[in-house]
Short mmCIF file of N, CA and C in Angstrom, two decimals:
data_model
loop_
_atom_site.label_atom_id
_atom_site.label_comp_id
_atom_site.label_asym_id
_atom_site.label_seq_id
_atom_site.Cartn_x
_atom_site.Cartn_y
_atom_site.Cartn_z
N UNK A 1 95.00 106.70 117.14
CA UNK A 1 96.41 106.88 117.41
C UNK A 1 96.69 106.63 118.90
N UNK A 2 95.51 106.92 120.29
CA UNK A 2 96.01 106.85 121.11
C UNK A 2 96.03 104.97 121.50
N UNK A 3 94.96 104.78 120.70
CA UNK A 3 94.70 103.26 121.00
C UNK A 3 96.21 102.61 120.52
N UNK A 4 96.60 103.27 119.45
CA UNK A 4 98.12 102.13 119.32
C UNK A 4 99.06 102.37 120.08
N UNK A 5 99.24 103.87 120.46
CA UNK A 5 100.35 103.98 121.70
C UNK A 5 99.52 103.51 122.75
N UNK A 6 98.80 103.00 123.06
CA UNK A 6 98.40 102.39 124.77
C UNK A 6 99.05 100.46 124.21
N UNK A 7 98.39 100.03 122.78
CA UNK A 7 99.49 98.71 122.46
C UNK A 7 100.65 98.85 122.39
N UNK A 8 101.20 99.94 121.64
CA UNK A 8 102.90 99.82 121.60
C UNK A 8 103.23 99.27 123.05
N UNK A 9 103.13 100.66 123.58
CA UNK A 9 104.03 100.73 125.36
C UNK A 9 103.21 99.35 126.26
N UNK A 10 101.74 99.02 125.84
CA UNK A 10 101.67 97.68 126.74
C UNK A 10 102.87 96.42 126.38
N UNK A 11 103.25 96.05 125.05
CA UNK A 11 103.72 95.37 123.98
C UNK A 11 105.30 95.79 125.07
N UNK A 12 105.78 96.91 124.78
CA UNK A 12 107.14 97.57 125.09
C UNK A 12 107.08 96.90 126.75
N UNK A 13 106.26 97.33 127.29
CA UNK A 13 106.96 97.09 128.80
C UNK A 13 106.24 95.55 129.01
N UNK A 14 105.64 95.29 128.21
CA UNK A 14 104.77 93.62 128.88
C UNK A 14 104.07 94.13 130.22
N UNK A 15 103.09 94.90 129.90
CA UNK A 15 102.38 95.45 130.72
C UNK A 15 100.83 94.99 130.62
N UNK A 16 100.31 94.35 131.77
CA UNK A 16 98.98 93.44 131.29
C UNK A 16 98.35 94.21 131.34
N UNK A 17 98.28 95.18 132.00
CA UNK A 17 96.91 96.34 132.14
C UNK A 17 96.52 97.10 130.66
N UNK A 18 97.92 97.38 130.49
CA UNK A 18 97.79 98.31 129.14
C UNK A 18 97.57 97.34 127.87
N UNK A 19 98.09 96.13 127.68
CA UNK A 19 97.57 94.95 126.92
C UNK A 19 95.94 94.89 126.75
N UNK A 20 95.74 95.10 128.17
CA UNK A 20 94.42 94.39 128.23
C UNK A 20 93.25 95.19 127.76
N UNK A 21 93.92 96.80 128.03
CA UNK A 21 93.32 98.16 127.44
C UNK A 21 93.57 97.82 126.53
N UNK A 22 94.22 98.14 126.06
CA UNK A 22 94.37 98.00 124.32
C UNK A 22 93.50 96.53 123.78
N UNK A 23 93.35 95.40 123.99
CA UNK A 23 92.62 94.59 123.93
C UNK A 23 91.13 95.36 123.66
N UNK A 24 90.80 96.18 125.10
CA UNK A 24 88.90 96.03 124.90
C UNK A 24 89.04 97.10 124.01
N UNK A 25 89.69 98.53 124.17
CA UNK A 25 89.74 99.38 123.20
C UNK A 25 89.75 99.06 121.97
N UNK A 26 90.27 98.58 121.41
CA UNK A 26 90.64 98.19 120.11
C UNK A 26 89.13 96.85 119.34
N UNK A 27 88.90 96.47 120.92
CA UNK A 27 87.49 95.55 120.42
C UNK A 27 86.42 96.35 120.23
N UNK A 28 85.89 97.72 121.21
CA UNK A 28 85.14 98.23 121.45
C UNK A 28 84.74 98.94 119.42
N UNK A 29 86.17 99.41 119.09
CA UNK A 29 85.77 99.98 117.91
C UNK A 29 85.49 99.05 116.65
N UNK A 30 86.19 97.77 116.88
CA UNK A 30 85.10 96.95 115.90
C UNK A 30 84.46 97.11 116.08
N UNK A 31 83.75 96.58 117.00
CA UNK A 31 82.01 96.60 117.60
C UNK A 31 81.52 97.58 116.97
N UNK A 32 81.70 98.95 116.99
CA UNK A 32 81.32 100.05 116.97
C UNK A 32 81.09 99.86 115.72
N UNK A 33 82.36 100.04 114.15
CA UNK A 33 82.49 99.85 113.08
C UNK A 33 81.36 98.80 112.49
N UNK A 34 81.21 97.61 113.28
CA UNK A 34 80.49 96.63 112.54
C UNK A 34 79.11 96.93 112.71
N UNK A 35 78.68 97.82 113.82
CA UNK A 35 77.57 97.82 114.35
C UNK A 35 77.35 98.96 113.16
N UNK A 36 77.82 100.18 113.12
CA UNK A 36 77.23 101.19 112.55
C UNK A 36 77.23 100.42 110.90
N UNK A 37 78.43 99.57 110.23
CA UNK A 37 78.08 98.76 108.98
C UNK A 37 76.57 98.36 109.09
N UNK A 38 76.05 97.35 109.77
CA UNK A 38 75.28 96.77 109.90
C UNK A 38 74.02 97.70 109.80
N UNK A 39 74.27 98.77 110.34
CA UNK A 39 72.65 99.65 110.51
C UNK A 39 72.92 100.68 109.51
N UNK A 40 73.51 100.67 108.74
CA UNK A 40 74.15 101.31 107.67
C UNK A 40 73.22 100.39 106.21
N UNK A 41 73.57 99.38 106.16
CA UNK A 41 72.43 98.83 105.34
C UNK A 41 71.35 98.56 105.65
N UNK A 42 70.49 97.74 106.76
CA UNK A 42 69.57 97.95 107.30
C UNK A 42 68.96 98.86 107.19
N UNK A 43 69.08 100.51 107.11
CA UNK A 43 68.46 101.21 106.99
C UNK A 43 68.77 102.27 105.95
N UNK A 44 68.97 101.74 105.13
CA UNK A 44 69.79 102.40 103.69
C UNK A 44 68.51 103.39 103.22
N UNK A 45 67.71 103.10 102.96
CA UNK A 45 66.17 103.86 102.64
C UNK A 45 66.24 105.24 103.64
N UNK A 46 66.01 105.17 104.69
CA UNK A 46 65.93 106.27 105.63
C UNK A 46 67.39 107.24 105.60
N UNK A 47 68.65 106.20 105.22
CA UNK A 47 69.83 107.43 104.92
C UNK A 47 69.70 108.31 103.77
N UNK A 48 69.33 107.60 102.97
CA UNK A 48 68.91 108.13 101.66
C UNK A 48 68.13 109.35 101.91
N UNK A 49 67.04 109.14 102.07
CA UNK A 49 66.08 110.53 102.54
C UNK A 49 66.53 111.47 103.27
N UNK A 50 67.05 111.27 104.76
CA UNK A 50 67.67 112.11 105.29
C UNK A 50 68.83 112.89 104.82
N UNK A 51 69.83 112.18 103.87
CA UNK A 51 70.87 112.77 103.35
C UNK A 51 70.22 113.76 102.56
N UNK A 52 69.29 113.05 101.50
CA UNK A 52 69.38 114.27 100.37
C UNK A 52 68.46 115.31 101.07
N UNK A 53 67.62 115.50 102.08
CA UNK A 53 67.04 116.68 102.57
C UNK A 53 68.25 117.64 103.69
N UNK A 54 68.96 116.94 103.63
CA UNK A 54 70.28 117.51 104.40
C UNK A 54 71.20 118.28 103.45
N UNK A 55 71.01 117.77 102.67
CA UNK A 55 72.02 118.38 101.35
C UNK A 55 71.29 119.84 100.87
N UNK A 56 69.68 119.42 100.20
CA UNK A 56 69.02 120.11 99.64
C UNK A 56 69.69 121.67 100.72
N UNK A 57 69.20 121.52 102.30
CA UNK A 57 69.48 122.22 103.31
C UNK A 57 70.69 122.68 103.04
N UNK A 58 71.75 122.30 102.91
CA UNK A 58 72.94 122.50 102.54
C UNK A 58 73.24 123.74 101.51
N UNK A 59 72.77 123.32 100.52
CA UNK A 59 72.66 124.18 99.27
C UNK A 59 72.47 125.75 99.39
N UNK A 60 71.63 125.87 100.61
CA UNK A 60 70.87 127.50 101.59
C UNK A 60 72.32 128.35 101.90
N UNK A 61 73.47 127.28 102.08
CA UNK A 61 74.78 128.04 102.42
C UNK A 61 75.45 128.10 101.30
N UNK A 62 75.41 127.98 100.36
CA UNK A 62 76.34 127.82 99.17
C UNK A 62 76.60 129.82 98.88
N UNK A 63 77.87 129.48 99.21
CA UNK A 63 77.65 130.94 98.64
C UNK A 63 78.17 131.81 100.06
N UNK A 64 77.84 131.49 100.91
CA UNK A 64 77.53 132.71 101.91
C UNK A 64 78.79 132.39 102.80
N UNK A 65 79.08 133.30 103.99
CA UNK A 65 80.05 134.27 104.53
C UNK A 65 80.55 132.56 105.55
N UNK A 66 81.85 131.94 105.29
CA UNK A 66 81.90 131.07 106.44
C UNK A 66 81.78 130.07 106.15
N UNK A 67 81.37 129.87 104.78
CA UNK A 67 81.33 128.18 104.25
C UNK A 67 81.85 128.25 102.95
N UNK A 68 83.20 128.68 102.77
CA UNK A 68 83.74 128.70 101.70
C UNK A 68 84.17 127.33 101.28
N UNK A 69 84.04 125.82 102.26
CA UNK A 69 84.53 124.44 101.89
C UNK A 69 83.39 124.29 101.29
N UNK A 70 82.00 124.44 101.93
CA UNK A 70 81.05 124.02 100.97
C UNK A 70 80.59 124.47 99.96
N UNK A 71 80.57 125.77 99.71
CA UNK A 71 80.74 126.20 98.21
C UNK A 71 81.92 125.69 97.38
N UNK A 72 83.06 125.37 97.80
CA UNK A 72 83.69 124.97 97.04
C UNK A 72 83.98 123.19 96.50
N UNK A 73 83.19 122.82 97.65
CA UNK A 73 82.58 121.28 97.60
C UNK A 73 81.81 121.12 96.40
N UNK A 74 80.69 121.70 96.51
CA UNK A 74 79.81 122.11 95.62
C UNK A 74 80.07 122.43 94.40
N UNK A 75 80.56 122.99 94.11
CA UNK A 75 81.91 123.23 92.69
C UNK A 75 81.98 122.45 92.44
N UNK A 76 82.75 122.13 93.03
CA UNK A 76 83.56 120.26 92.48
C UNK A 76 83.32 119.45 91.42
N UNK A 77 82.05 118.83 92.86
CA UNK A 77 81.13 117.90 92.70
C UNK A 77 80.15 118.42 91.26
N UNK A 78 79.85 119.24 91.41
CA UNK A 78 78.88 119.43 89.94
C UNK A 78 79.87 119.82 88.81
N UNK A 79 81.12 119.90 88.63
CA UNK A 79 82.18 120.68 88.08
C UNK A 79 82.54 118.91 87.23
N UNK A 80 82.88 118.35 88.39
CA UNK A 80 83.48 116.92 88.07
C UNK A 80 82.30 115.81 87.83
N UNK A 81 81.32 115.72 88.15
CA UNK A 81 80.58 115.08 88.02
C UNK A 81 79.24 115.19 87.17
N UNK A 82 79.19 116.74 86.52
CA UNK A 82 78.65 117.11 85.33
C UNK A 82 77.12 116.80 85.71
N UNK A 83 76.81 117.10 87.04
CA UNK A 83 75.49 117.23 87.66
C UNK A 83 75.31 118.66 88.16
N UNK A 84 73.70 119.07 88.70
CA UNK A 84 73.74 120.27 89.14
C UNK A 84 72.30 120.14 90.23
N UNK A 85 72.67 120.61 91.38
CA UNK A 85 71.95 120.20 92.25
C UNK A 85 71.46 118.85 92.99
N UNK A 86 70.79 118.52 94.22
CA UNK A 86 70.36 117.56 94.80
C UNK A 86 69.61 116.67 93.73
N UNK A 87 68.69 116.99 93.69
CA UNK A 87 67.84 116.18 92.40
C UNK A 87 67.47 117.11 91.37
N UNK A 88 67.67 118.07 91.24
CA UNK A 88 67.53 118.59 89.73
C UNK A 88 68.33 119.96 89.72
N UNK A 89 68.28 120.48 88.69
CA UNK A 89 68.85 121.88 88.69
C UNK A 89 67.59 122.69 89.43
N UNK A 90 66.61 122.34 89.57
CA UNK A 90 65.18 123.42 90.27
C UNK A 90 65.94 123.76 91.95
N UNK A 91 66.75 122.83 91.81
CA UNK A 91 66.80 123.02 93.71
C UNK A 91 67.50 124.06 93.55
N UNK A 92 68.34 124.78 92.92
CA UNK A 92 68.76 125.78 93.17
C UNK A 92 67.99 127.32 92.50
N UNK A 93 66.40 126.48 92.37
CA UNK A 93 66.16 127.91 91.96
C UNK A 93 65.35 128.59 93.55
N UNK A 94 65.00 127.41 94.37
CA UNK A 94 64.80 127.80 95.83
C UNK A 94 65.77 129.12 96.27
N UNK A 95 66.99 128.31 96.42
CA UNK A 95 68.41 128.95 96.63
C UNK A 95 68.49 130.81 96.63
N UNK A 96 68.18 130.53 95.61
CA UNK A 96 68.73 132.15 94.73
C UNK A 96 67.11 132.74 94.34
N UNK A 97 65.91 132.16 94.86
CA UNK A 97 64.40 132.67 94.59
C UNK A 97 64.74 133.13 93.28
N UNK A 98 65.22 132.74 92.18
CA UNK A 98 65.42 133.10 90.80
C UNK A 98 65.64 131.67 90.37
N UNK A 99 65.03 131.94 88.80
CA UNK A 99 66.22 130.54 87.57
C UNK A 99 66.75 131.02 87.23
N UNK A 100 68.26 130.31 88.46
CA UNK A 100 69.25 130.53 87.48
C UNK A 100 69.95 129.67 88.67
N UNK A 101 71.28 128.96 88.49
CA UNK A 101 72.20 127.93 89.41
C UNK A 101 73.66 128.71 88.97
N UNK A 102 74.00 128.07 90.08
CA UNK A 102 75.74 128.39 90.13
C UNK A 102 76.60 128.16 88.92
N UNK A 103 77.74 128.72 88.55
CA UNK A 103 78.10 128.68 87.26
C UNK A 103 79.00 127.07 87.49
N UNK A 104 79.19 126.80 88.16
CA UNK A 104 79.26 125.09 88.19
C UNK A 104 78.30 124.47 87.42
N UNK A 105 77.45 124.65 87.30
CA UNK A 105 76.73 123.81 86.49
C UNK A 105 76.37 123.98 85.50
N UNK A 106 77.07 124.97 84.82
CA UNK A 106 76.73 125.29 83.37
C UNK A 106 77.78 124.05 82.54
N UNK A 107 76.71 123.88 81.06
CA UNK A 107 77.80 122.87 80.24
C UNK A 107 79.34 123.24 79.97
N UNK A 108 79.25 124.64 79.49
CA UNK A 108 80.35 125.11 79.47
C UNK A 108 80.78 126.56 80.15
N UNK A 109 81.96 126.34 81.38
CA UNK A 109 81.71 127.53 81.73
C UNK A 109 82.10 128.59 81.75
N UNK A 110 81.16 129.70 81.83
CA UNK A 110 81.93 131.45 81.79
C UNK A 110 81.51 132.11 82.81
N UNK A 111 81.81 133.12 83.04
CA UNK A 111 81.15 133.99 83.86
C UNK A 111 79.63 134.06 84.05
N UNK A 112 79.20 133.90 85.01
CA UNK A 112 78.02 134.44 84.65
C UNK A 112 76.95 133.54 84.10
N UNK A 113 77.41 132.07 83.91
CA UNK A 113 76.57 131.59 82.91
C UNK A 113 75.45 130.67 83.61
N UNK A 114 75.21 130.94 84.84
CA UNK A 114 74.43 130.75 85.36
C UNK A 114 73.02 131.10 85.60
N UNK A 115 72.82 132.16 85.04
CA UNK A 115 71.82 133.14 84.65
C UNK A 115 71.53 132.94 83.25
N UNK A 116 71.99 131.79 82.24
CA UNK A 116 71.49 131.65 80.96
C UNK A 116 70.00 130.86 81.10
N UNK A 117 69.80 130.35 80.10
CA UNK A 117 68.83 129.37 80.00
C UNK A 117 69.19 127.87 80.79
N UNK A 118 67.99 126.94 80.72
CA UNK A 118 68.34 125.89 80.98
C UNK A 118 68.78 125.28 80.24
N UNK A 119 68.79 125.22 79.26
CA UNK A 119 69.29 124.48 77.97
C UNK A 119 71.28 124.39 77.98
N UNK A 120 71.44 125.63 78.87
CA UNK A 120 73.39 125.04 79.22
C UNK A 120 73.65 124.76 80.44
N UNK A 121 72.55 124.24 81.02
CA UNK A 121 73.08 123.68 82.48
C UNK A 121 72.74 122.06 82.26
N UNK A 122 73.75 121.60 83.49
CA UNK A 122 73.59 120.27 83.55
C UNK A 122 72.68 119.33 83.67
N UNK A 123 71.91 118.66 83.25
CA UNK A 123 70.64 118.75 83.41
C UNK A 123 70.60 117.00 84.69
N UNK A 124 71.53 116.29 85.04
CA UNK A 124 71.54 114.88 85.99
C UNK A 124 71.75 115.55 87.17
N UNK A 125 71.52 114.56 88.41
CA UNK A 125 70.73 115.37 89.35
C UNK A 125 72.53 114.86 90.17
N UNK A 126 72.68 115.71 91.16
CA UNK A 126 74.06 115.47 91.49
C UNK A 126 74.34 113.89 92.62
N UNK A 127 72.88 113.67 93.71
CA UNK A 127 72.69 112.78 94.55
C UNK A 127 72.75 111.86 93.65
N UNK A 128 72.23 111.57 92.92
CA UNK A 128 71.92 109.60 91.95
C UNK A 128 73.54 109.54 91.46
N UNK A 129 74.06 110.83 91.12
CA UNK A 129 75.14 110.68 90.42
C UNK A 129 76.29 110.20 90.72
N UNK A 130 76.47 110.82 92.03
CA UNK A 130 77.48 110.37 92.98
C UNK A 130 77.04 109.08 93.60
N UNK A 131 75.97 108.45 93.85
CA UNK A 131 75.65 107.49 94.88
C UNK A 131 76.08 106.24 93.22
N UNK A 132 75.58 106.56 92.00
CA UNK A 132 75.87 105.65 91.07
C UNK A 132 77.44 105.74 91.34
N UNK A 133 78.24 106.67 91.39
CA UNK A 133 79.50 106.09 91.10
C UNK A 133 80.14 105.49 92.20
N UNK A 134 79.38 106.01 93.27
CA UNK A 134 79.87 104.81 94.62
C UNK A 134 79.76 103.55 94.69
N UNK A 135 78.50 103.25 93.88
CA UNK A 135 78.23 102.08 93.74
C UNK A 135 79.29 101.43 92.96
N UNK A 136 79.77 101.68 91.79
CA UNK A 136 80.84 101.20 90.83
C UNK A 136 81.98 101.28 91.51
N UNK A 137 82.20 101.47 92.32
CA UNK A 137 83.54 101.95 93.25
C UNK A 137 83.58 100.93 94.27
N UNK A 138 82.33 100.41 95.22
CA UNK A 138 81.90 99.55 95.93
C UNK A 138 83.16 98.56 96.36
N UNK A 139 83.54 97.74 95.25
CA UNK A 139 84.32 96.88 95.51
C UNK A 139 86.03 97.27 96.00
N UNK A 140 86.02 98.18 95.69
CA UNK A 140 87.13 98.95 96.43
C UNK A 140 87.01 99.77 97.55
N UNK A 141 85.69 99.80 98.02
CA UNK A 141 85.58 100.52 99.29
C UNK A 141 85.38 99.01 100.05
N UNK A 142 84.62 98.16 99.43
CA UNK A 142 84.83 97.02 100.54
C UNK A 142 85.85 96.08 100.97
N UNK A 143 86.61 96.30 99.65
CA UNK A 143 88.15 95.64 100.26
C UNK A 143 88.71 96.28 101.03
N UNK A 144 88.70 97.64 101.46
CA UNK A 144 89.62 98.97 102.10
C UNK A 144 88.67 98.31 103.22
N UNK A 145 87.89 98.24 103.35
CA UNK A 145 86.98 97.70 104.83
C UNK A 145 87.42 96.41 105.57
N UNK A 146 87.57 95.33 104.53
CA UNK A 146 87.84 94.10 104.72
C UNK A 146 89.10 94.09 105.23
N UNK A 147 90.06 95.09 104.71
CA UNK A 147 91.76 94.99 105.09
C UNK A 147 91.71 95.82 106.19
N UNK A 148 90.82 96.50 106.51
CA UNK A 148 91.38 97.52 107.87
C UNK A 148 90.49 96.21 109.06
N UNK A 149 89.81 95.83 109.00
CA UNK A 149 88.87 94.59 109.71
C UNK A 149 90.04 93.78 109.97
N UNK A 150 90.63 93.22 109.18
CA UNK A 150 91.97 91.83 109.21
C UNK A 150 92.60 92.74 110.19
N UNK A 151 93.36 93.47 109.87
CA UNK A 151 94.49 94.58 110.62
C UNK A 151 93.75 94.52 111.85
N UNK A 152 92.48 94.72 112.53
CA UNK A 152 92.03 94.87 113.60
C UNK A 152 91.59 93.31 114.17
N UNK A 153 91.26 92.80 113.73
CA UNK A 153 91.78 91.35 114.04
C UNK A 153 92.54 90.78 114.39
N UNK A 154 93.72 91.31 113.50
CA UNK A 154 94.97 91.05 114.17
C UNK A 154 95.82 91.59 114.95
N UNK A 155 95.53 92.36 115.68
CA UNK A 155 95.52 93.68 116.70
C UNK A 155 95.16 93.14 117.55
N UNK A 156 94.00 92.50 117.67
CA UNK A 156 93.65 91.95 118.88
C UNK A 156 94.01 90.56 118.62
N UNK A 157 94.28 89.48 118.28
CA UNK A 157 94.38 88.11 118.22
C UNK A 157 96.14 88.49 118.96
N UNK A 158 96.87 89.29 118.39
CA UNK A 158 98.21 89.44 118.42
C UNK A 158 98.53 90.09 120.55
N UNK A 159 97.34 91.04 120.76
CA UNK A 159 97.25 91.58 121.91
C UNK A 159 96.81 90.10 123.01
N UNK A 160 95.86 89.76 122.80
CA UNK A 160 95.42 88.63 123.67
C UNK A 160 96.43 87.62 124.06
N UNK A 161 97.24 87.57 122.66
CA UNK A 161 98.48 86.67 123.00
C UNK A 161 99.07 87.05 123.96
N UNK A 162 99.59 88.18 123.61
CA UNK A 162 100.83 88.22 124.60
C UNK A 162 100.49 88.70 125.66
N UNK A 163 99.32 89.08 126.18
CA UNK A 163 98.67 89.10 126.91
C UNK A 163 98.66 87.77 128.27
N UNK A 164 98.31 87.09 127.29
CA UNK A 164 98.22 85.70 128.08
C UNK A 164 99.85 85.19 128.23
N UNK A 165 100.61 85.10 127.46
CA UNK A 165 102.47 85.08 127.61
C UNK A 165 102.85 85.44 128.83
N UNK A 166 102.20 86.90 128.93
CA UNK A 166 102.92 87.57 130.06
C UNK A 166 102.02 86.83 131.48
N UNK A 167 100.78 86.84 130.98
CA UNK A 167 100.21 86.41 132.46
C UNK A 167 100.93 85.35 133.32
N UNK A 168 101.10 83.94 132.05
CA UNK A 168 101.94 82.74 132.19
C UNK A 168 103.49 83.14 132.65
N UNK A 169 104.11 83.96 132.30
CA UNK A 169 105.17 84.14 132.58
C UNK A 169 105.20 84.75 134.19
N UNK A 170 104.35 85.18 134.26
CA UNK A 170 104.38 86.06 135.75
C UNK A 170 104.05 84.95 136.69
N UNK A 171 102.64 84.36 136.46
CA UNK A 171 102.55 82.48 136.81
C UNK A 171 103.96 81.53 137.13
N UNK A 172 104.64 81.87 136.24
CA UNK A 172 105.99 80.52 136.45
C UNK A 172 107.08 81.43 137.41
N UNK A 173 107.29 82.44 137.00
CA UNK A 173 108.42 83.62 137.72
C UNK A 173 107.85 83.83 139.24
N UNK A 174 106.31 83.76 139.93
CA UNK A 174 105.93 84.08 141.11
C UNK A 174 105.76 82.77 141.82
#
């Protein structure tokens, strides 16, 4: 937001400095964007690992005094996505040093029904589950990428211009 008010008001007053800010600013976070894309697949294996031992970690707060988004994240996600835990329902028997998981992950739920058998909990692991439906989703996260990329493209193709307008104009007027 501050990067477009430093273009508006360069744009508004034909101000080269603030043009020209807005220029590298606005380049700097492509850069940034494309760079972290880029090492984003490149090292897709190592996110993978790190995420789901981050999560597993995660799971240690479910429940407790101060993380009521992530317990209720957690919900959700196994609520809506008819998974229960990182990679299996076992991860939450760490959790609770008992078998038994959050009533999110029961097939059908009641009170309490977390403490049944395994036989009414969800038995797909919640990480594959979600990363499968990202995958199916893919093509709509990469168009949302591709159109915010154009927009920043043209942010700067549009800045450089008038950029250079004004320089020329100050050139013929001095």
């Amino acid at each position: 937001m501050a990067i477009g008010f430093v273009g508006c008001l360069g744009a508004i007053k034909e101000n080269k400095c603030l043009l020209l800010a807005f220029f590298l600013l606005l380049l700097l976070v492509f850069l940034l964007e494309a760079t972290i894309a880029i090492l984003f697949f490149a090292y897709t294996d190592k996110i993978d690992r790190y995420a789901q031992q981050d999560l597993k970690k995660g799971l240690h707060l479910y429940g407790t005094q101060g993380n009521v988004g992530l317990t209720n994240a957690w919900s959700i996600i196994q609520t809506d996505f008819r998974c229960c835990g990182v990679s299996n329902y076992t991860d939450w028997f760490e959790v609770y040093n008992a078998t038994r998981v959050p009533d999110s992950c029961c097939l059908e739920f009641s009170e309490s029904c977390g403490l049944h058998a395994p036989g009414t909990w969800w038995k797909a692991p919640c990480y594959e589950t979600v990363k499968v439906w990202l995958q199916e989703n893919l093509l709509a996260v990469g168009i949302f990428g591709l159109c915010t990329a154009l927009v920043q493209i043209l942010g700067l193709t549009f800045a450089m211009t008038m950029y250079c307008q004004v320089v020329k104009a100050d050139t013929y007027c001095a």
